[in-house]
Short mmCIF file of C-alpha atoms and ligand atoms in Angstrom, two decimals:
data_model
loop_
_atom_site.label_atom_id
_atom_site.label_comp_id
_atom_site.label_asym_id
_atom_site.label_seq_id
_atom_site.Cartn_x
_atom_site.Cartn_y
_atom_site.Cartn_z
CA MET A 144 0.16 -0.08 -0.08
CA GLU A 145 1.56 3.49 -0.88
CA LEU A 146 1.72 5.76 2.06
CA PHE A 147 0.04 8.30 0.54
CA SER A 148 -3.33 6.67 1.01
CA LEU A 149 -3.25 6.10 4.84
CA THR A 150 -5.17 6.93 7.36
CA VAL A 151 -3.27 9.67 9.71
CA HIS A 152 -3.28 7.08 12.58
CA ALA A 153 -1.96 4.18 10.61
CA THR A 154 0.96 6.82 9.05
CA ARG A 155 1.28 7.89 12.71
CA ASP A 156 1.85 4.11 13.93
CA LEU A 157 4.44 3.57 11.00
CA LEU A 158 6.45 6.57 11.94
CA ARG A 159 6.28 5.65 15.91
CA THR A 160 7.44 2.02 15.36
CA LYS A 161 10.02 3.74 12.71
CA GLN A 162 8.92 1.57 9.83
CA VAL A 163 8.87 4.47 7.93
CA SER A 164 10.43 8.11 7.97
CA PRO A 165 8.70 11.35 7.88
CA LYS A 166 10.45 12.12 4.58
CA GLU A 167 9.13 9.05 2.98
CA VAL A 168 5.63 10.21 3.89
CA THR A 169 6.19 13.70 2.78
CA GLU A 170 7.81 12.60 -0.77
CA SER A 171 4.98 9.78 -1.22
CA LEU A 172 2.56 12.75 -1.22
CA ILE A 173 4.47 15.34 -3.15
CA ARG A 174 4.92 12.69 -5.93
CA ARG A 175 1.08 11.85 -6.05
CA ILE A 176 0.32 15.49 -5.71
CA GLU A 177 2.79 15.89 -8.79
CA ARG A 178 1.07 13.19 -10.69
CA ILE A 179 -2.79 13.93 -10.46
CA ASP A 180 -3.03 17.49 -8.93
CA SER A 181 -3.05 19.29 -12.23
CA ALA A 182 -6.19 17.55 -12.85
CA ILE A 183 -7.84 18.28 -9.07
CA HIS A 184 -6.46 21.38 -8.60
CA GLY A 185 -6.77 20.92 -5.00
CA TYR A 186 -4.12 22.87 -3.90
CA LEU A 187 -3.24 26.33 -4.53
CA SER A 188 0.73 25.92 -3.61
CA PHE A 189 2.70 23.88 -1.39
CA ASP A 190 6.46 24.46 -0.47
CA GLY A 191 7.87 20.43 -0.55
CA GLU A 192 11.24 21.60 0.01
CA ARG A 193 10.46 23.05 3.74
CA ALA A 194 8.03 20.40 4.34
CA LEU A 195 10.78 17.85 3.56
CA LYS A 196 12.99 19.86 5.64
CA GLU A 197 10.31 20.09 8.62
CA ALA A 198 10.24 16.31 8.00
CA GLU A 199 13.74 15.52 8.78
CA GLU A 200 13.47 17.65 12.07
CA ALA A 201 10.34 15.76 13.29
CA ASP A 202 9.82 13.93 16.51
CA VAL A 203 7.84 10.76 15.88
CA SER A 204 7.62 10.15 19.51
CA LEU A 205 4.92 13.02 19.65
CA PRO A 206 1.28 12.47 19.14
CA LEU A 207 1.14 13.72 15.22
CA GLY A 208 5.09 13.51 14.73
CA GLY A 209 5.78 13.80 11.47
CA VAL A 210 2.47 13.99 10.15
CA PRO A 211 1.61 16.45 7.13
CA ILE A 212 -1.86 18.40 7.45
CA ALA A 213 -3.07 20.28 4.62
CA ILE A 214 -4.35 23.59 5.32
CA LYS A 215 -7.18 25.77 4.28
CA ASP A 216 -5.98 28.87 2.49
CA VAL A 217 -8.10 30.91 5.17
CA ILE A 218 -5.81 29.97 8.23
CA SER A 219 -2.35 31.36 8.65
CA VAL A 220 0.54 29.78 9.15
CA GLN A 221 3.84 31.66 9.76
CA GLY A 222 5.80 31.97 6.71
CA HIS A 223 3.19 30.56 4.44
CA PRO A 224 1.16 32.58 1.78
CA CYS A 225 -2.49 33.38 3.17
CA GLY A 226 -4.73 34.26 0.35
CA CYS A 227 -8.15 32.97 0.79
CA ALA A 228 -8.04 32.47 -2.63
CA SER A 229 -8.61 36.00 -3.37
CA LYS A 230 -7.01 38.37 -5.61
CA ILE A 231 -6.79 41.14 -3.14
CA LEU A 232 -4.59 38.82 -0.58
CA GLN A 233 -1.89 37.85 -3.82
CA GLY A 234 1.38 37.96 -2.28
CA TYR A 235 0.44 38.16 1.46
CA VAL A 236 2.38 36.14 3.57
CA ALA A 237 0.94 34.84 7.49
CA PRO A 238 3.62 36.40 9.88
CA TYR A 239 2.04 34.32 12.71
CA ASP A 240 0.48 30.93 13.26
CA ALA A 241 -3.15 30.13 13.93
CA SER A 242 -3.64 28.68 17.52
CA VAL A 243 -4.84 25.15 15.72
CA ILE A 244 -1.25 25.48 13.93
CA ARG A 245 0.49 26.36 16.93
CA LYS A 246 -1.23 23.44 18.18
CA LEU A 247 -0.46 20.95 15.58
CA ARG A 248 2.95 21.85 15.47
CA ALA A 249 3.39 21.28 19.43
CA ALA A 250 1.97 17.64 18.36
CA GLY A 251 4.17 17.39 16.14
CA ALA A 252 2.38 17.67 12.73
CA ILE A 253 3.86 19.60 9.95
CA PRO A 254 1.55 22.31 8.07
CA PHE A 255 1.26 21.41 4.39
CA GLY A 256 0.60 23.60 1.35
CA ARG A 257 -2.49 25.53 0.73
CA ALA A 258 -6.02 24.19 -0.13
CA ASN A 259 -7.92 25.78 -2.96
CA MET A 260 -11.53 27.10 -1.51
CA ASP A 261 -13.96 29.83 -2.61
CA GLU A 262 -12.85 33.06 -2.12
CA PHE A 263 -12.66 34.08 1.76
CA ALA A 264 -14.74 30.62 2.18
CA MET A 265 -17.94 32.11 0.25
CA GLY A 266 -19.67 29.92 -1.58
CA SER A 267 -20.39 25.81 -1.93
CA SER A 268 -18.47 24.77 -5.10
CA THR A 269 -14.91 26.06 -4.81
CA GLU A 270 -15.76 27.85 -8.24
CA ASN A 271 -15.21 31.35 -6.58
CA SER A 272 -11.67 31.08 -5.95
CA ALA A 273 -9.96 33.38 -7.89
CA PHE A 274 -7.39 30.74 -9.18
CA GLY A 275 -9.98 28.48 -10.71
CA PRO A 276 -12.04 25.42 -9.16
CA THR A 277 -11.22 22.38 -7.92
CA HIS A 278 -12.57 19.10 -9.45
CA ASN A 279 -14.11 16.79 -7.78
CA PRO A 280 -11.78 13.38 -7.90
CA TRP A 281 -14.90 11.23 -8.37
CA ASP A 282 -16.06 13.52 -11.75
CA ILE A 283 -13.77 15.77 -12.58
CA GLU A 284 -16.82 17.57 -14.41
CA ARG A 285 -18.24 18.26 -10.90
CA THR A 286 -17.55 20.42 -8.07
CA PRO A 287 -15.95 19.13 -5.05
CA GLY A 288 -18.56 21.24 -2.87
CA GLY A 289 -16.94 24.41 -0.84
CA SER A 290 -15.80 26.30 0.67
CA SER A 291 -13.44 24.09 1.76
CA GLY A 292 -13.51 21.78 -1.89
CA GLY A 293 -10.14 22.11 -1.86
CA SER A 294 -9.39 20.52 1.32
CA ALA A 295 -11.77 17.55 1.14
CA ALA A 296 -10.72 16.74 -2.83
CA ILE A 297 -7.35 15.93 -2.01
CA VAL A 298 -8.26 14.05 1.12
CA ALA A 299 -10.87 12.00 -1.22
CA ALA A 300 -8.07 11.77 -4.02
CA ASP A 301 -5.12 10.74 -1.25
CA GLU A 302 -3.43 13.74 -1.94
CA ALA A 303 -3.43 14.96 2.06
CA LEU A 304 -3.81 12.29 5.03
CA ALA A 305 -6.00 15.23 6.72
CA ALA A 306 -6.94 18.72 6.36
CA LEU A 307 -7.77 21.71 7.89
CA GLY A 308 -10.62 23.49 7.05
CA SER A 309 -13.52 26.14 8.22
CA ASP A 310 -17.18 26.24 8.29
CA THR A 311 -19.36 28.90 8.72
CA GLY A 312 -22.60 27.27 6.97
CA GLY A 313 -21.36 24.37 5.80
CA SER A 314 -18.17 24.75 4.53
CA ILE A 315 -16.70 21.66 6.05
CA ARG A 316 -19.29 18.99 6.41
CA GLN A 317 -20.82 19.86 2.40
CA PRO A 318 -17.65 19.08 0.84
CA ALA A 319 -16.75 15.99 2.92
CA ALA A 320 -20.31 14.63 1.70
CA LEU A 321 -19.49 15.62 -1.99
CA CYS A 322 -16.19 14.01 -2.31
CA GLY A 323 -16.84 11.04 -0.04
CA CYS A 324 -14.56 11.87 3.41
CA VAL A 325 -15.72 12.94 7.01
CA GLY A 326 -15.63 16.43 7.73
CA LEU A 327 -16.38 17.87 11.60
CA LYS A 328 -18.10 21.13 12.69
CA PRO A 329 -16.85 21.57 16.01
CA THR A 330 -19.41 23.51 18.54
CA TYR A 331 -18.76 27.32 18.22
CA GLY A 332 -15.80 28.30 20.87
CA ARG A 333 -14.79 24.94 20.77
CA VAL A 334 -11.64 25.21 18.65
CA SER A 335 -9.91 29.01 18.67
CA ARG A 336 -10.28 31.01 15.85
CA TYR A 337 -7.31 33.32 16.31
CA GLY A 338 -5.38 33.24 12.81
CA LEU A 339 -8.33 32.32 11.06
CA VAL A 340 -9.37 34.86 8.52
CA ALA A 341 -13.04 36.05 9.47
CA PHE A 342 -15.85 35.46 6.93
CA ALA A 343 -18.50 35.72 9.76
CA SER A 344 -17.27 35.55 13.38
CA SER A 345 -19.95 34.51 15.24
CA LEU A 346 -20.52 31.60 12.64
CA ASP A 347 -17.06 30.54 11.82
CA GLN A 348 -15.39 27.30 13.07
CA ILE A 349 -12.24 25.03 11.90
CA GLY A 350 -12.52 21.82 11.93
CA PRO A 351 -11.12 18.74 10.02
CA LEU A 352 -11.35 16.69 7.03
CA THR A 353 -10.43 13.62 7.19
CA LYS A 354 -10.37 9.60 6.08
CA ASP A 355 -11.78 8.49 9.00
CA VAL A 356 -13.78 8.98 12.32
CA GLU A 357 -10.91 7.87 14.04
CA ASP A 358 -8.59 10.65 12.48
CA ALA A 359 -11.05 13.20 13.16
CA ALA A 360 -11.37 12.53 16.61
CA ILE A 361 -7.50 12.66 16.84
CA ILE A 362 -7.49 16.21 15.56
CA MET A 363 -10.59 17.49 17.34
CA LYS A 364 -8.51 16.52 20.29
CA LEU A 365 -5.36 18.47 19.19
CA ILE A 366 -7.07 21.45 17.87
CA SER A 367 -9.75 21.89 20.69
CA GLY A 368 -10.11 24.11 24.04
CA VAL A 369 -9.78 27.44 25.29
CA ASP A 370 -7.15 30.24 23.87
CA ARG A 371 -6.62 33.76 25.12
CA ALA A 372 -6.20 35.00 21.96
CA ASP A 373 -10.06 34.23 21.27
CA SER A 374 -12.29 35.84 23.89
CA THR A 375 -14.99 33.56 22.11
CA SER A 376 -13.24 30.50 22.63
CA LEU A 377 -14.99 27.94 25.77
CA ASP A 378 -13.34 27.05 28.70
CA ALA A 379 -14.36 23.79 28.75
CA PRO A 380 -12.42 20.45 29.41
CA VAL A 381 -11.48 18.96 26.11
CA PRO A 382 -12.27 15.03 26.45
CA ASP A 383 -10.17 12.23 24.74
CA TYR A 384 -12.59 12.15 21.74
CA THR A 385 -10.67 8.82 20.52
CA ALA A 386 -11.35 7.21 24.16
CA ASN A 387 -15.48 6.29 23.75
CA LEU A 388 -15.07 6.16 20.00
CA GLU A 389 -16.14 2.04 20.63
CA LYS A 390 -18.93 2.68 23.13
CA GLY A 391 -21.74 1.77 20.62
CA ILE A 392 -25.12 3.22 20.33
CA LYS A 393 -27.02 0.75 21.66
CA GLY A 394 -29.93 2.40 23.87
CA LEU A 395 -29.44 5.97 22.03
CA THR A 396 -32.19 7.88 20.84
CA LEU A 397 -31.56 9.59 17.49
CA GLY A 398 -33.91 11.91 16.28
CA LEU A 399 -35.02 12.61 12.10
CA PRO A 400 -36.20 16.03 11.69
CA LYS A 401 -38.77 15.77 9.76
CA GLU A 402 -38.31 19.18 8.14
CA TYR A 403 -35.55 17.75 6.31
CA PHE A 404 -36.87 15.17 4.46
CA VAL A 405 -38.80 17.17 1.96
CA GLU A 406 -38.88 18.24 -1.69
CA GLY A 407 -35.77 19.23 -3.45
CA LEU A 408 -33.90 16.19 -1.22
CA ASP A 409 -32.61 14.08 -4.28
CA PRO A 410 -34.29 10.57 -3.95
CA GLN A 411 -30.62 8.50 -3.99
CA VAL A 412 -29.59 10.67 -1.11
CA GLU A 413 -33.15 10.43 0.91
CA GLN A 414 -32.86 6.50 0.01
CA ALA A 415 -28.91 5.89 1.54
CA ILE A 416 -30.07 8.33 4.57
CA ARG A 417 -32.98 6.44 4.96
CA THR A 418 -31.11 2.71 4.80
CA ALA A 419 -28.34 4.39 7.02
CA VAL A 420 -31.40 4.91 9.33
CA ALA A 421 -32.45 1.62 9.51
CA HIS A 422 -28.60 0.50 10.08
CA PHE A 423 -28.52 2.70 13.01
CA GLU A 424 -31.82 0.95 14.30
CA SER A 425 -30.26 -2.61 13.65
CA LEU A 426 -27.27 -1.22 15.86
CA GLY A 427 -29.27 -0.61 18.85
CA ALA A 428 -30.78 2.61 18.83
CA ASN A 429 -34.23 4.16 19.21
CA ILE A 430 -35.22 6.30 16.28
CA VAL A 431 -37.62 9.12 16.74
CA GLU A 432 -39.10 11.57 14.52
CA ILE A 433 -38.31 14.99 15.67
CA SER A 434 -39.19 18.87 14.50
CA LEU A 435 -37.14 21.43 13.89
CA PRO A 436 -40.06 23.96 13.13
CA HIS A 437 -38.12 27.04 12.10
CA THR A 438 -35.85 25.05 9.55
CA GLU A 439 -37.47 26.89 6.86
CA TYR A 440 -36.18 30.23 7.95
CA ALA A 441 -32.65 29.41 8.61
CA LEU A 442 -31.14 30.12 4.75
CA SER A 443 -33.02 33.73 4.53
CA ALA A 444 -31.82 34.57 8.20
CA TYR A 445 -28.31 33.14 7.30
CA TYR A 446 -27.93 35.25 4.09
CA ILE A 447 -28.51 38.30 6.27
CA ILE A 448 -26.40 37.53 9.06
CA ALA A 449 -23.57 36.10 7.15
CA PRO A 450 -23.32 38.91 4.65
CA ALA A 451 -23.72 41.38 7.40
CA GLU A 452 -20.89 40.26 9.37
CA ALA A 453 -18.77 40.11 6.08
CA SER A 454 -19.15 42.99 5.21
CA ALA A 455 -17.67 44.65 8.54
CA ASN A 456 -14.59 42.08 8.43
CA LEU A 457 -13.98 42.65 4.91
CA ALA A 458 -13.39 46.27 5.63
CA ARG A 459 -9.90 45.58 6.26
CA PHE A 460 -9.03 44.88 3.03
CA ASP A 461 -8.47 48.64 1.33
CA GLY A 462 -5.09 48.08 -0.35
CA VAL A 463 -3.15 49.85 2.51
CA ARG A 464 -1.94 47.14 5.03
CA TYR A 465 -2.18 43.75 2.64
CA GLY A 466 -2.07 42.05 -0.74
CA TYR A 467 -2.82 43.61 -3.86
CA ARG A 468 -2.87 47.27 -4.47
CA ALA A 469 -4.46 49.16 -7.70
CA ASP A 470 -2.32 50.84 -10.01
CA GLY A 471 -3.23 54.44 -11.29
CA ILE A 472 -4.99 55.59 -8.37
CA THR A 473 -5.84 59.49 -7.87
CA GLY A 474 -6.63 59.53 -3.83
CA LEU A 475 -7.45 57.61 -1.11
CA LEU A 476 -10.95 57.03 -1.87
CA ASP A 477 -10.05 56.02 -5.47
CA HIS A 478 -7.29 53.90 -4.00
CA TYR A 479 -10.06 52.09 -1.61
CA GLY A 480 -12.58 51.92 -4.86
CA LYS A 481 -10.19 50.57 -7.51
CA THR A 482 -8.78 48.13 -4.86
CA ARG A 483 -11.50 46.43 -3.40
CA GLU A 484 -13.23 46.43 -7.39
CA GLU A 485 -10.42 44.73 -8.83
CA GLY A 486 -9.16 42.65 -5.75
CA PHE A 487 -12.63 41.05 -4.99
CA GLY A 488 -14.83 38.75 -7.06
CA GLN A 489 -18.36 38.95 -7.69
CA GLU A 490 -19.55 36.97 -4.82
CA VAL A 491 -17.28 38.63 -1.92
CA LYS A 492 -18.75 41.55 -3.82
CA ARG A 493 -22.70 40.55 -3.95
CA ARG A 494 -21.92 39.58 0.30
CA ILE A 495 -20.34 43.06 1.11
CA ILE A 496 -23.43 44.98 -0.37
CA LEU A 497 -25.82 42.58 0.89
CA GLY A 498 -24.44 43.02 4.01
CA THR A 499 -23.88 46.70 4.28
CA TYR A 500 -27.61 47.04 3.04
CA ALA A 501 -28.71 45.05 5.49
CA LEU A 502 -26.99 46.90 8.66
CA SER A 503 -27.90 50.13 7.03
CA SER A 504 -30.24 52.91 9.02
CA GLY A 505 -33.76 52.27 8.24
CA TYR A 506 -32.96 48.66 7.17
CA TYR A 507 -31.54 47.24 10.38
CA ASP A 508 -34.23 46.29 11.96
CA ALA A 509 -36.12 44.94 9.30
CA TYR A 510 -33.18 42.59 8.48
CA TYR A 511 -30.74 42.02 10.52
CA LEU A 512 -32.67 42.23 13.90
CA ASN A 513 -34.95 40.06 12.60
CA ALA A 514 -32.46 37.64 10.93
CA GLN A 515 -31.17 37.44 14.56
CA LYS A 516 -34.74 36.62 16.39
CA VAL A 517 -35.03 33.76 14.08
CA ARG A 518 -31.59 32.70 15.17
CA THR A 519 -32.99 32.41 18.65
CA LEU A 520 -35.94 30.31 17.22
CA ILE A 521 -33.43 28.14 15.23
CA ARG A 522 -31.40 27.91 18.87
CA ARG A 523 -34.28 27.10 20.84
CA ASP A 524 -35.82 24.51 17.97
CA PHE A 525 -32.37 22.44 18.83
CA GLU A 526 -32.15 22.69 22.67
CA GLU A 527 -35.84 21.17 22.48
CA ALA A 528 -34.77 18.51 20.08
CA PHE A 529 -32.05 17.74 22.42
CA ALA A 530 -34.05 17.42 25.25
CA GLU A 531 -35.56 14.43 23.65
CA VAL A 532 -32.61 13.15 21.52
CA ASP A 533 -28.96 12.18 21.75
CA ALA A 534 -27.78 13.22 18.28
CA ILE A 535 -29.81 14.03 15.14
CA LEU A 536 -29.64 12.07 11.75
CA CYS A 537 -29.88 13.90 8.52
CA PRO A 538 -28.63 14.40 5.07
CA THR A 539 -25.43 16.62 4.68
CA SER A 540 -26.68 17.74 1.15
CA PRO A 541 -29.76 17.68 -0.80
CA THR A 542 -27.61 16.48 -3.65
CA SER A 543 -24.73 14.60 -4.82
CA ALA A 544 -21.71 16.82 -6.54
CA PHE A 545 -23.34 18.78 -9.61
CA LYS A 546 -21.34 19.73 -12.52
CA LEU A 547 -18.98 22.95 -12.65
CA GLY A 548 -20.71 25.91 -14.01
CA GLU A 549 -24.27 24.30 -13.25
CA ARG A 550 -25.00 26.76 -10.50
CA THR A 551 -22.35 29.61 -10.77
CA GLY A 552 -25.36 31.79 -13.08
CA ASP A 553 -27.83 31.44 -10.00
CA PRO A 554 -26.65 32.36 -6.97
CA LEU A 555 -30.01 31.11 -5.02
CA LYS A 556 -29.53 27.89 -6.38
CA MET A 557 -25.90 27.81 -5.09
CA TYR A 558 -27.09 28.95 -1.58
CA LEU A 559 -29.73 25.99 -1.64
CA ALA A 560 -26.30 23.87 -1.28
CA ASP A 561 -26.39 24.48 2.15
CA ILE A 562 -29.84 24.04 3.50
CA PHE A 563 -29.19 21.47 5.69
CA THR A 564 -25.90 22.60 7.14
CA LEU A 565 -26.30 25.95 8.33
CA ALA A 566 -28.95 25.72 10.82
CA ALA A 567 -25.99 23.94 12.79
CA ASN A 568 -23.76 27.09 12.48
CA MET A 569 -26.62 29.16 13.48
CA ALA A 570 -27.74 27.30 16.88
CA GLY A 571 -23.98 27.05 17.38
CA ILE A 572 -23.78 23.40 18.06
CA CYS A 573 -21.81 20.71 16.38
CA GLY A 574 -22.10 17.97 13.11
CA ILE A 575 -20.28 15.77 11.45
CA SER A 576 -20.35 14.29 7.67
CA ILE A 577 -19.70 10.85 7.21
CA PRO A 578 -19.67 8.85 3.74
CA CYS A 579 -23.17 6.53 3.41
CA GLY A 580 -23.85 5.68 -0.04
CA LEU A 581 -22.76 6.22 -3.74
CA ALA A 582 -25.37 7.75 -5.99
CA ASN A 583 -25.62 6.77 -9.80
CA VAL A 584 -25.56 10.03 -11.91
CA GLU A 585 -25.05 9.61 -15.54
CA GLY A 586 -22.72 7.36 -15.62
CA SER A 587 -20.83 8.36 -12.35
CA LYS A 588 -20.22 7.20 -9.07
CA LEU A 589 -20.67 9.98 -6.56
CA PRO A 590 -20.52 10.01 -2.61
CA ILE A 591 -23.62 10.95 -0.20
CA GLY A 592 -23.12 12.33 2.98
CA LEU A 593 -24.94 11.15 6.11
CA GLN A 594 -25.01 14.07 8.68
CA ILE A 595 -24.80 13.41 12.59
CA LEU A 596 -25.87 16.78 14.42
CA GLY A 597 -24.92 16.95 18.12
CA LYS A 598 -25.60 19.80 21.23
CA ALA A 599 -23.12 22.05 21.91
CA LEU A 600 -20.20 20.63 23.53
CA ASP A 601 -21.09 17.07 22.43
CA GLU A 602 -18.70 16.07 19.73
CA GLY A 603 -17.74 13.02 21.61
CA MET A 604 -21.07 11.93 21.25
CA VAL A 605 -21.31 12.61 17.37
CA LEU A 606 -17.91 11.21 16.92
CA ARG A 607 -18.93 7.89 18.91
CA VAL A 608 -22.41 7.76 16.57
CA ALA A 609 -20.55 8.27 13.34
CA ASN A 610 -17.72 5.68 14.63
CA ALA A 611 -20.69 2.76 15.36
CA TYR A 612 -21.56 3.55 11.37
CA GLU A 613 -18.70 3.40 10.17
CA LYS A 614 -17.29 0.44 11.79
CA SER A 615 -20.23 -1.32 10.48
CA THR A 616 -20.30 -0.35 6.95
CA LYS A 617 -17.76 0.46 3.82
CA TRP A 618 -18.48 3.18 2.61
CA HIS A 619 -15.79 5.12 4.01
CA LEU A 620 -13.27 3.01 2.13
CA ALA A 621 -14.62 3.72 -1.02
CA ARG A 622 -12.15 5.77 -3.04
CA PRO A 623 -12.42 7.41 -6.52
CA GLU A 624 -10.86 5.33 -9.46
CA LEU A 625 -9.67 8.54 -10.76
CA GLY A 626 -9.93 7.25 -14.38
CA ASN A 627 -10.65 10.85 -15.70
CA ALA A 628 -8.39 12.89 -13.44
CA GLU A 629 -5.23 10.41 -14.16
CA LYS A 630 -6.37 10.83 -17.95
CA ALA A 631 -6.69 14.47 -17.27
CA ALA A 632 -3.34 15.46 -15.36
N1 LIG B 892 -21.82 27.84 1.23
C1 LIG B 892 -21.82 28.89 2.10
C2 LIG B 892 -21.78 30.51 2.27
O1 LIG B 892 -21.35 30.49 0.99
C3 LIG B 892 -20.94 28.47 3.79
C4 LIG B 892 -20.01 28.99 3.46
C5 LIG B 892 -18.95 28.62 4.59
O2 LIG B 892 -19.45 27.78 5.39
N2 LIG B 892 -17.72 28.85 4.71
O3 LIG B 892 -22.27 31.19 2.72
#
């Protein structure tokens, strides 16, 4: 078996027992990337020389000693470019490590490469990257989802052992579903956001994309916890997420929200989820129908709150401090205007305009304030549901991977890709997507994701339920054949 195809835990075991060296692992990944990434375009860049040097110095006795982890282009790694797949940050190099990177380094891991994404994490297909889209390894004519599409695609295509992504409305879970890997969005505040370029600060979380549930648990344990540099990080003990993985789910109550099985849900996705639910029942779980009555308002409220926060967060990109600066300017306002006009892509500008409008005087109450009220109702829906159930089961995405270009002309259609994921961000709870089937679409086999939602700080439960499913099924072992990717590379 090739080293690039291994999980993090398998690699770590080989490294610890000195059966392979960190350098061999990194070399294997670099060769893999050089062979296929021109067809996938999951990486924006990587510094192979630097990674090899860090591999030579790695201490394999540490928990992740010598294990390379790929990083979404929105998370700061000292000395690496951090461009958020935007032209406006062209040439910007991060001067410090994000807290998650500091923690991963302390565990011996090697931050490796910059994973492609939708510009500033706004999107659901990675087509909003200023540097061209990532292609889904299961069918390179399709999107990997987004915004962490690069992270998901490189894990699925064995170009990374694992990756970090960020999730504001679904950006870890939805691409994980569309690429057939595991993606975990932690509870808001569980993981420090220090060093994550902010999109919507009250919704953003960093989390892992991995090949199996155990790897997600390992990385979660290392990156979680309170951080003085992020005042929204939660001061709660971090459990050993790997310790309870094998506990099983006998006697647990799992809820099926009736609002998530509605029109617009692809029949093959629905079938796969219903089969997974039956499997949970056979493992000893009690399945009950629940209601999350305000689900239908989540999308509209999200698309007020997220752009409102984005419009404020992105004000700092003015051509003075970072990256791109327009030529031929005549004064300060012209400087701001031209730099932002040329530096930001269409979707980012759409969000800034929407957000500025929603926050402007006279409209604030009608839009932003109302959206915040809806947010409270959504949070209460989940609180009531979790009084009855241990976790919630539902689809991650209403469809499997869609074609590149299919939704770029219709923002609303694109926004609907996150209809099942964004409520968790609004409520601040945690959720995971795991592979649970393959759809047959026009001759392609495309992964389907099962979403498991848990209450705030209950990542341990979500991982345990996910692991019970994974250990008794084989979907997580399915790999893309990469037929057309290898040909195209
Ligand atoms: N697709 C959603 C959006 O465009 C969510 C993005 C994300 O989670 N970063 O806002």
